mmCIF file of C-alpha atoms in Angstrom:
data_model
loop_
_atom_site.group_PDB
_atom_site.id
_atom_site.type_symbol
_atom_site.label_atom_id
_atom_site.label_comp_id
_atom_site.label_asym_id
_atom_site.label_seq_id
_atom_site.Cartn_x
_atom_site.Cartn_y
_atom_site.Cartn_z
ATOM 1 C CA UNK A 1411 -0.019 -0.107 0.056
ATOM 2 C CA UNK A 1412 2.749 2.356 1.199
ATOM 3 C CA UNK A 1413 4.230 1.531 -2.430
ATOM 4 C CA UNK A 1414 1.298 2.732 -4.590
ATOM 5 C CA UNK A 1415 1.114 5.308 -3.284
ATOM 6 C CA UNK A 1416 4.577 6.807 -3.542
ATOM 7 C CA UNK A 1417 4.241 5.853 -6.991
ATOM 8 C CA UNK A 1418 0.820 7.704 -7.268
ATOM 9 C CA UNK A 1419 1.341 10.706 -5.487
ATOM 10 C CA UNK A 1420 4.264 12.533 -7.840
ATOM 11 C CA UNK A 1421 2.250 11.683 -11.123
ATOM 12 C CA UNK A 1422 -0.838 13.419 -8.762
ATOM 13 C CA UNK A 1423 1.490 16.540 -8.383
ATOM 14 C CA UNK A 1424 2.948 16.623 -12.165
ATOM 15 C CA UNK A 1425 -0.812 17.098 -13.262
ATOM 16 C CA UNK A 1426 -1.642 19.863 -11.039
ATOM 17 C CA UNK A 1427 0.425 22.298 -13.266
ATOM 18 C CA UNK A 1428 -1.468 21.091 -16.502
ATOM 19 C CA UNK A 1429 -5.027 20.770 -14.323
ATOM 20 C CA UNK A 1430 -4.179 24.694 -13.480
ATOM 21 C CA UNK A 1431 -2.983 25.150 -16.966
ATOM 22 C CA UNK A 1432 -6.023 24.007 -18.925
ATOM 23 C CA UNK A 1433 -8.451 26.233 -15.576
ATOM 24 C CA UNK A 1434 -6.810 29.303 -16.949
ATOM 25 C CA UNK A 1435 -7.446 29.117 -20.305
ATOM 26 C CA UNK A 1436 -10.493 28.063 -19.818
ATOM 27 C CA UNK A 1437 -10.657 30.855 -17.798
ATOM 28 C CA UNK A 1438 -9.137 33.131 -19.956
ATOM 29 C CA UNK A 1439 -11.587 31.777 -22.808
ATOM 30 C CA UNK A 1440 -14.842 32.957 -20.580
ATOM 31 C CA UNK A 1441 -13.629 36.474 -20.139
ATOM 32 C CA UNK A 1442 -13.076 36.716 -23.758
ATOM 33 C CA UNK A 1443 -16.196 35.264 -25.125
ATOM 34 C CA UNK A 1444 -18.906 34.009 -22.754
ATOM 35 C CA UNK A 1445 -18.673 36.716 -20.301
ATOM 36 C CA UNK A 1446 -19.095 39.902 -22.423
ATOM 37 C CA UNK A 1447 -21.947 37.915 -23.595
ATOM 38 C CA UNK A 1448 -23.193 37.541 -19.884
ATOM 39 C CA UNK A 1449 -22.469 41.040 -19.083
ATOM 40 C CA UNK A 1450 -24.378 42.048 -23.053
ATOM 41 C CA UNK A 1451 -27.483 40.678 -21.919
ATOM 42 C CA UNK A 1452 -27.969 41.496 -18.512
ATOM 43 C CA UNK A 1453 -27.670 45.107 -19.218
ATOM 44 C CA UNK A 1454 -30.129 45.375 -22.188
ATOM 45 C CA UNK A 1455 -32.656 43.592 -19.385
ATOM 46 C CA UNK A 1456 -31.451 46.157 -16.998
ATOM 47 C CA UNK A 1457 -32.243 48.624 -19.536
ATOM 48 C CA UNK A 1458 -35.219 46.772 -20.716
ATOM 49 C CA UNK A 1459 -36.747 46.616 -17.034
ATOM 50 C CA UNK A 1460 -36.372 50.657 -16.285
ATOM 51 C CA UNK A 1461 -37.679 51.541 -19.740
ATOM 52 C CA UNK A 1462 -40.805 49.119 -18.688
ATOM 53 C CA UNK A 1463 -41.362 51.643 -15.335
ATOM 54 C CA UNK A 1464 -40.578 54.877 -17.144
ATOM 55 C CA UNK A 1465 -43.151 54.110 -19.872
ATOM 56 C CA UNK A 1466 -45.561 52.899 -17.237
ATOM 57 C CA UNK A 1467 -45.057 55.726 -15.033
ATOM 58 C CA UNK A 1468 -45.065 58.399 -16.858
ATOM 59 C CA UNK A 1469 -48.830 56.804 -18.716
ATOM 60 C CA UNK A 1470 -49.797 56.313 -15.139
ATOM 61 C CA UNK A 1471 -49.386 59.938 -14.389
ATOM 62 C CA UNK A 1472 -50.877 61.312 -17.865
ATOM 63 C CA UNK A 1473 -54.227 58.426 -16.821
ATOM 64 C CA UNK A 1474 -54.203 60.674 -13.050
ATOM 65 C CA UNK A 1475 -54.025 63.786 -14.815
ATOM 66 C CA UNK A 1476 -56.963 63.472 -16.813
ATOM 67 C CA UNK A 1477 -59.157 62.150 -14.323
ATOM 68 C CA UNK A 1478 -61.986 64.353 -12.617
ATOM 69 C CA UNK A 1479 -61.242 63.002 -9.041
ATOM 70 C CA UNK A 1480 -58.641 61.395 -7.176
ATOM 71 C CA UNK A 1481 -60.960 58.235 -6.779
ATOM 72 C CA UNK A 1482 -59.388 56.476 -9.296
ATOM 73 C CA UNK A 1483 -55.698 56.981 -8.650
ATOM 74 C CA UNK A 1484 -55.424 53.934 -6.529
ATOM 75 C CA UNK A 1485 -56.635 51.560 -9.221
ATOM 76 C CA UNK A 1486 -54.787 53.425 -12.601
ATOM 77 C CA UNK A 1487 -51.873 52.621 -10.170
ATOM 78 C CA UNK A 1488 -52.560 48.899 -9.231
ATOM 79 C CA UNK A 1489 -52.729 48.141 -13.109
ATOM 80 C CA UNK A 1490 -49.360 50.359 -14.076
ATOM 81 C CA UNK A 1491 -48.092 47.897 -11.389
ATOM 82 C CA UNK A 1492 -49.226 44.976 -12.238
ATOM 83 C CA UNK A 1493 -47.978 45.396 -16.257
ATOM 84 C CA UNK A 1494 -45.027 46.433 -14.795
ATOM 85 C CA UNK A 1495 -44.379 43.450 -12.653
ATOM 86 C CA UNK A 1496 -44.949 40.774 -15.236
ATOM 87 C CA UNK A 1497 -42.817 43.096 -17.659
ATOM 88 C CA UNK A 1498 -39.552 42.814 -15.442
ATOM 89 C CA UNK A 1499 -40.645 39.144 -14.934
ATOM 90 C CA UNK A 1500 -40.963 37.874 -18.388
ATOM 91 C CA UNK A 1501 -37.837 39.776 -19.184
ATOM 92 C CA UNK A 1502 -35.368 38.719 -16.716
ATOM 93 C CA UNK A 1503 -36.791 35.312 -17.390
ATOM 94 C CA UNK A 1504 -35.781 35.224 -20.793
ATOM 95 C CA UNK A 1505 -32.492 36.586 -19.511
ATOM 96 C CA UNK A 1506 -31.850 34.067 -17.032
ATOM 97 C CA UNK A 1507 -32.324 31.398 -20.381
ATOM 98 C CA UNK A 1508 -29.917 33.265 -22.143
ATOM 99 C CA UNK A 1509 -27.077 33.262 -19.296
ATOM 100 C CA UNK A 1510 -27.968 29.632 -18.518
ATOM 101 C CA UNK A 1511 -27.701 28.628 -22.307
ATOM 102 C CA UNK A 1512 -24.320 30.980 -23.078
ATOM 103 C CA UNK A 1513 -23.005 28.648 -19.941
ATOM 104 C CA UNK A 1514 -23.639 25.727 -21.299
ATOM 105 C CA UNK A 1515 -26.381 24.256 -19.723
ATOM 106 C CA UNK A 1516 -29.128 22.119 -21.358
ATOM 107 C CA UNK A 1517 -32.342 23.620 -20.906
ATOM 108 C CA UNK A 1518 -34.314 21.211 -22.228
ATOM 109 C CA UNK A 1519 -34.672 19.286 -18.599
ATOM 110 C CA UNK A 1520 -34.622 22.199 -16.581
ATOM 111 C CA UNK A 1521 -38.068 23.808 -18.542
ATOM 112 C CA UNK A 1522 -39.759 20.417 -18.774
ATOM 113 C CA UNK A 1523 -39.491 20.432 -14.326
ATOM 114 C CA UNK A 1524 -40.518 24.278 -14.793
ATOM 115 C CA UNK A 1525 -43.447 23.184 -16.397
ATOM 116 C CA UNK A 1526 -44.381 20.625 -13.657
ATOM 117 C CA UNK A 1527 -43.508 22.206 -11.557
ATOM 118 C CA UNK A 1528 -45.733 25.748 -12.362
ATOM 119 C CA UNK A 1529 -48.313 23.546 -13.546
ATOM 120 C CA UNK A 1530 -48.823 21.675 -9.510
ATOM 121 C CA UNK A 1531 -48.503 25.254 -8.504
ATOM 122 C CA UNK A 1532 -51.539 26.452 -10.544
ATOM 123 C CA UNK A 1533 -53.208 23.245 -9.357
ATOM 124 C CA UNK A 1534 -52.927 24.311 -5.875
ATOM 125 C CA UNK A 1535 -53.366 27.729 -5.969
ATOM 126 C CA UNK A 1536 -56.008 28.318 -8.979
ATOM 127 C CA UNK A 1537 -58.421 30.091 -6.415
ATOM 128 C CA UNK A 1538 -55.458 32.807 -5.656
ATOM 129 C CA UNK A 1539 -55.042 32.834 -9.329
ATOM 130 C CA UNK A 1540 -58.381 33.659 -10.393
ATOM 131 C CA UNK A 1541 -58.611 36.400 -7.561
ATOM 132 C CA UNK A 1542 -56.193 38.218 -9.529
ATOM 133 C CA UNK A 1543 -57.332 37.192 -13.216
ATOM 134 C CA UNK A 1544 -60.785 38.920 -11.724
ATOM 135 C CA UNK A 1545 -59.281 42.195 -9.659
ATOM 136 C CA UNK A 1546 -56.959 43.154 -13.081
ATOM 137 C CA UNK A 1547 -60.346 42.877 -15.631
ATOM 138 C CA UNK A 1548 -62.054 44.669 -12.629
ATOM 139 C CA UNK A 1549 -59.398 47.624 -12.267
ATOM 140 C CA UNK A 1550 -58.755 47.538 -15.788
ATOM 141 C CA UNK A 1551 -62.784 48.179 -17.323
ATOM 142 C CA UNK A 1552 -63.452 50.562 -14.017
ATOM 143 C CA UNK A 1553 -66.410 48.394 -12.810
ATOM 144 C CA UNK A 1554 -66.337 50.221 -10.218
ATOM 145 C CA UNK A 1555 -64.709 52.838 -8.018
ATOM 146 C CA UNK A 1556 -64.443 52.799 -4.507
ATOM 147 C CA UNK A 1557 -66.729 54.907 -2.608
ATOM 148 C CA UNK A 1558 -69.254 53.065 -5.209
ATOM 149 C CA UNK A 1559 -72.314 51.733 -3.912
ATOM 150 C CA UNK A 1560 -72.136 47.990 -5.398
ATOM 151 C CA UNK A 1561 -73.994 44.583 -5.331
ATOM 152 C CA UNK A 1562 -71.614 41.888 -5.356
ATOM 153 C CA UNK A 1563 -71.638 38.167 -4.663
ATOM 154 C CA UNK A 1564 -75.183 38.760 -3.087
ATOM 155 C CA UNK A 1565 -73.371 41.493 -0.442
ATOM 156 C CA UNK A 1566 -74.633 45.049 -0.835
ATOM 157 C CA UNK A 1567 -72.270 47.912 0.095
ATOM 158 C CA UNK A 1568 -69.992 50.699 -0.008
ATOM 159 C CA UNK A 1569 -66.579 50.043 -1.651
ATOM 160 C CA UNK A 1570 -63.661 51.149 1.039
ATOM 161 C CA UNK A 1571 -61.074 48.964 -0.105
ATOM 162 C CA UNK A 1572 -60.228 47.098 -3.789
ATOM 163 C CA UNK A 1573 -57.296 45.041 -4.829
ATOM 164 C CA UNK A 1574 -55.967 42.307 -6.752
ATOM 165 C CA UNK A 1575 -56.843 39.608 -3.980
ATOM 166 C CA UNK A 1576 -60.484 40.941 -3.102
ATOM 167 C CA UNK A 1577 -63.021 43.946 -2.380
ATOM 168 C CA UNK A 1578 -63.310 45.195 0.909
ATOM 169 C CA UNK A 1579 -67.162 46.088 1.425
ATOM 170 C CA UNK A 1580 -69.286 48.169 4.100
ATOM 171 C CA UNK A 1581 -73.069 47.840 4.096
ATOM 172 C CA UNK A 1582 -75.948 49.881 5.800
ATOM 173 C CA UNK A 1583 -75.437 48.796 9.307
ATOM 174 C CA UNK A 1584 -71.522 48.525 9.342
ATOM 175 C CA UNK A 1585 -70.575 45.539 8.763
ATOM 176 C CA UNK A 1586 -67.647 45.167 6.922
ATOM 177 C CA UNK A 1587 -67.297 42.409 4.295
ATOM 178 C CA UNK A 1588 -64.126 40.986 2.208
ATOM 179 C CA UNK A 1589 -65.474 39.489 -0.966
ATOM 180 C CA UNK A 1590 -62.587 37.880 -3.101
ATOM 181 C CA UNK A 1591 -62.529 39.293 -6.511
ATOM 182 C CA UNK A 1592 -62.953 35.535 -7.431
ATOM 183 C CA UNK A 1593 -66.586 35.155 -5.944
ATOM 184 C CA UNK A 1594 -67.415 38.089 -8.600
ATOM 185 C CA UNK A 1595 -69.975 37.271 -10.755
ATOM 186 C CA UNK A 1596 -71.930 39.973 -11.707
ATOM 187 C CA UNK A 1597 -71.171 43.487 -10.284
ATOM 188 C CA UNK A 1598 -74.132 45.299 -10.370
ATOM 189 C CA UNK A 1599 -73.508 49.263 -9.824
ATOM 190 C CA UNK A 1600 -76.488 51.511 -7.740
ATOM 191 C CA UNK A 1601 -73.890 54.650 -7.791
ATOM 192 C CA UNK A 1602 -72.107 54.823 -11.133
ATOM 193 C CA UNK A 1603 -71.903 58.595 -12.706
ATOM 194 C CA UNK A 1604 -75.541 59.699 -10.939
ATOM 195 C CA UNK A 1605 -78.279 57.924 -8.297
ATOM 196 C CA UNK A 1606 -82.596 58.110 -8.985
ATOM 197 C CA UNK A 1607 -84.382 58.608 -6.458
ATOM 198 C CA UNK A 1608 -87.579 57.463 -7.006
ATOM 199 C CA UNK A 1609 -90.617 58.567 -4.483
ATOM 200 C CA UNK A 1610 -93.830 56.907 -4.033
ATOM 201 C CA UNK A 1611 -96.298 59.581 -1.882
ATOM 202 C CA UNK A 1612 -99.361 57.867 -1.220
ATOM 203 C CA UNK A 1613 -102.991 60.330 -0.396
ATOM 204 C CA UNK A 1614 -106.522 59.782 -0.441
ATOM 205 C CA UNK A 1615 -107.976 58.860 -3.657
ATOM 206 C CA UNK A 1616 -110.885 61.704 -3.562
ATOM 207 C CA UNK A 1617 -108.044 63.559 -3.480
ATOM 208 C CA UNK A 1618 -107.597 65.842 -7.312
ATOM 209 C CA UNK A 1619 -104.928 64.747 -9.450
ATOM 210 C CA UNK A 1620 -103.972 68.000 -10.275
ATOM 211 C CA UNK A 1621 -103.686 69.610 -7.025
ATOM 212 C CA UNK A 1622 -101.165 66.662 -5.482
ATOM 213 C CA UNK A 1623 -98.832 66.553 -9.040
ATOM 214 C CA UNK A 1624 -98.758 70.996 -8.384
ATOM 215 C CA UNK A 1625 -97.815 70.401 -5.060
ATOM 216 C CA UNK A 1626 -94.995 67.989 -5.552
ATOM 217 C CA UNK A 1627 -93.489 69.683 -8.496
ATOM 218 C CA UNK A 1628 -93.895 72.873 -6.312
ATOM 219 C CA UNK A 1629 -91.630 70.902 -3.370
ATOM 220 C CA UNK A 1630 -89.603 69.660 -6.273
ATOM 221 C CA UNK A 1631 -88.610 72.727 -7.540
ATOM 222 C CA UNK A 1632 -88.177 74.521 -3.760
ATOM 223 C CA UNK A 1633 -85.675 71.629 -3.014
ATOM 224 C CA UNK A 1634 -84.113 71.760 -6.671
ATOM 225 C CA UNK A 1635 -83.561 76.156 -5.717
ATOM 226 C CA UNK A 1636 -82.067 75.464 -2.077
ATOM 227 C CA UNK A 1637 -78.264 75.881 -2.829
ATOM 228 C CA UNK A 1638 -78.231 73.380 -0.328
ATOM 229 C CA UNK A 1639 -79.190 70.866 -2.786
ATOM 230 C CA UNK A 1640 -78.936 72.485 -6.182
ATOM 231 C CA UNK A 1641 -75.786 71.090 -6.088
ATOM 232 C CA UNK A 1642 -76.970 67.146 -5.535
ATOM 233 C CA UNK A 1643 -80.032 66.768 -7.911
ATOM 234 C CA UNK A 1644 -79.147 67.159 -11.668
ATOM 235 C CA UNK A 1645 -81.435 67.596 -13.881
ATOM 236 C CA UNK A 1646 -85.659 68.509 -13.773
ATOM 237 C CA UNK A 1647 -87.517 66.649 -10.866
ATOM 238 C CA UNK A 1648 -89.799 64.309 -12.420
ATOM 239 C CA UNK A 1649 -93.289 63.634 -11.534
ATOM 240 C CA UNK A 1650 -94.800 61.610 -14.069
ATOM 241 C CA UNK A 1651 -98.286 61.228 -12.345
ATOM 242 C CA UNK A 1652 -99.871 58.456 -10.931
ATOM 243 C CA UNK A 1653 -98.400 55.222 -10.585
ATOM 244 C CA UNK A 1654 -101.042 52.954 -8.888
ATOM 245 C CA UNK A 1655 -104.931 53.546 -7.792
ATOM 246 C CA UNK A 1656 -106.099 50.869 -4.832
ATOM 247 C CA UNK A 1657 -107.942 50.441 -1.565
ATOM 248 C CA UNK A 1658 -109.184 53.893 -1.616
ATOM 249 C CA UNK A 1659 -105.673 55.755 -1.820
ATOM 250 C CA UNK A 1660 -103.520 56.868 -4.851
ATOM 251 C CA UNK A 1661 -99.718 56.778 -5.693
ATOM 252 C CA UNK A 1662 -97.812 59.404 -7.505
ATOM 253 C CA UNK A 1663 -94.378 58.637 -8.513
ATOM 254 C CA UNK A 1664 -91.170 61.495 -8.154
ATOM 255 C CA UNK A 1665 -88.116 61.100 -10.068
ATOM 256 C CA UNK A 1666 -84.744 62.709 -8.841
ATOM 257 C CA UNK A 1667 -81.630 62.287 -10.486
ATOM 258 C CA UNK A 1668 -78.384 63.144 -7.691
ATOM 259 C CA UNK A 1669 -75.237 62.790 -7.831
ATOM 260 C CA UNK A 1670 -73.877 59.888 -6.214
ATOM 261 C CA UNK A 1671 -74.743 58.359 -3.175
ATOM 262 C CA UNK A 1672 -76.515 61.719 -2.782
ATOM 263 C CA UNK A 1673 -79.806 60.559 -2.588
ATOM 264 C CA UNK A 1674 -80.413 59.825 0.463
ATOM 265 C CA UNK A 1675 -80.302 63.617 2.254
ATOM 266 C CA UNK A 1676 -81.960 64.819 -1.187
ATOM 267 C CA UNK A 1677 -85.245 61.733 -0.115
ATOM 268 C CA UNK A 1678 -85.013 62.951 3.092
ATOM 269 C CA UNK A 1679 -85.586 66.670 2.942
ATOM 270 C CA UNK A 1680 -87.987 65.963 0.154
ATOM 271 C CA UNK A 1681 -89.972 63.710 2.089
ATOM 272 C CA UNK A 1682 -90.266 66.853 4.986
ATOM 273 C CA UNK A 1683 -91.237 69.357 2.556
ATOM 274 C CA UNK A 1684 -93.823 67.228 1.350
ATOM 275 C CA UNK A 1685 -95.892 66.697 5.005
ATOM 276 C CA UNK A 1686 -95.397 69.983 5.573
ATOM 277 C CA UNK A 1687 -96.851 70.977 1.886
ATOM 278 C CA UNK A 1688 -99.757 68.511 2.361
ATOM 279 C CA UNK A 1689 -100.853 69.600 5.747
ATOM 280 C CA UNK A 1690 -100.655 73.395 4.698
ATOM 281 C CA UNK A 1691 -102.466 72.872 1.323
ATOM 282 C CA UNK A 1692 -105.238 70.349 3.316
ATOM 283 C CA UNK A 1693 -104.509 67.341 1.313
ATOM 284 C CA UNK A 1694 -106.167 64.185 3.214
ATOM 285 C CA UNK A 1695 -104.104 61.323 4.362
ATOM 286 C CA UNK A 1696 -104.493 57.839 2.209
ATOM 287 C CA UNK A 1697 -106.114 56.331 5.465
ATOM 288 C CA UNK A 1698 -107.466 57.097 9.546
ATOM 289 C CA UNK A 1699 -104.001 59.810 9.859
ATOM 290 C CA UNK A 1700 -101.673 58.465 7.158
ATOM 291 C CA UNK A 1701 -99.965 59.426 4.196
ATOM 292 C CA UNK A 1702 -97.213 57.167 2.640
ATOM 293 C CA UNK A 1703 -93.589 58.877 0.666
ATOM 294 C CA UNK A 1704 -91.843 56.156 0.274
ATOM 295 C CA UNK A 1705 -88.962 55.794 -1.767
ATOM 296 C CA UNK A 1706 -86.619 53.836 -4.204
ATOM 297 C CA UNK A 1707 -82.979 54.515 -4.900
ATOM 298 C CA UNK A 1708 -81.816 53.084 -8.056
ATOM 299 C CA UNK A 1709 -78.236 53.579 -9.800
ATOM 300 C CA UNK A 1710 -78.009 54.046 -14.103
ATOM 301 C CA UNK A 1711 -75.192 54.073 -16.359
ATOM 302 C CA UNK A 1712 -74.743 57.552 -18.463
#
């Protein structure tokens, strides 16, 4: 055993200079040919990402300046951020493949493994992916804004927050609902562009229609000219006439278009003034001492 070590050791020591020379030659070859290619690929990837971020930033600033209010700023910035992130991932993934190819790696098995891993992750996180896809298109299509009153996934409330993962709603009693975007199939926006208030005023059947309609129109004009409500009401208040007759009473319809979410205050003021006007002009109640003034607010796209 000792003699074998004595014989092989000089041979191994003699190979060291040759090995060092091979390493030196390989290193110099790499520095002369491969290293500049890698540096060029990385530099181009860096420049492309800077350009993508700059274009996204300029586009976002341009859209934000054109917006009439700051409500959509968050959505615009979120969409721009998503697009930029996707662009950066694609650029650096392509750059990584090119660098590995320059280094001599066989990309076939690596891409096959990455495809299998991506497929497994996709199956495990398909709900999360669905959330992000739905959220992206909700933001991109501007289906609703922060502050809008919407009905989604069987829940109605005011939108307090939204991102690619979920939408936050607060209903009339103050309850906060977190709705995953993947659960949103139909969006009913009741405050897009304007809200419509439908007041239904019920009085006695024997009251002259002309008198009731005239009083309702007078009340509507008073509220519309009131500085406290003038900016909240858009358009002329319409009183089409009798909506329903039955059981010794007649129901009159009053339609009012308001700015989004302003119909609540307008409806309360109209009810108050209608009550005072009917009492002043002796309008008979629909039943024993009762006059109905009901309202229903709905939103219509302009």
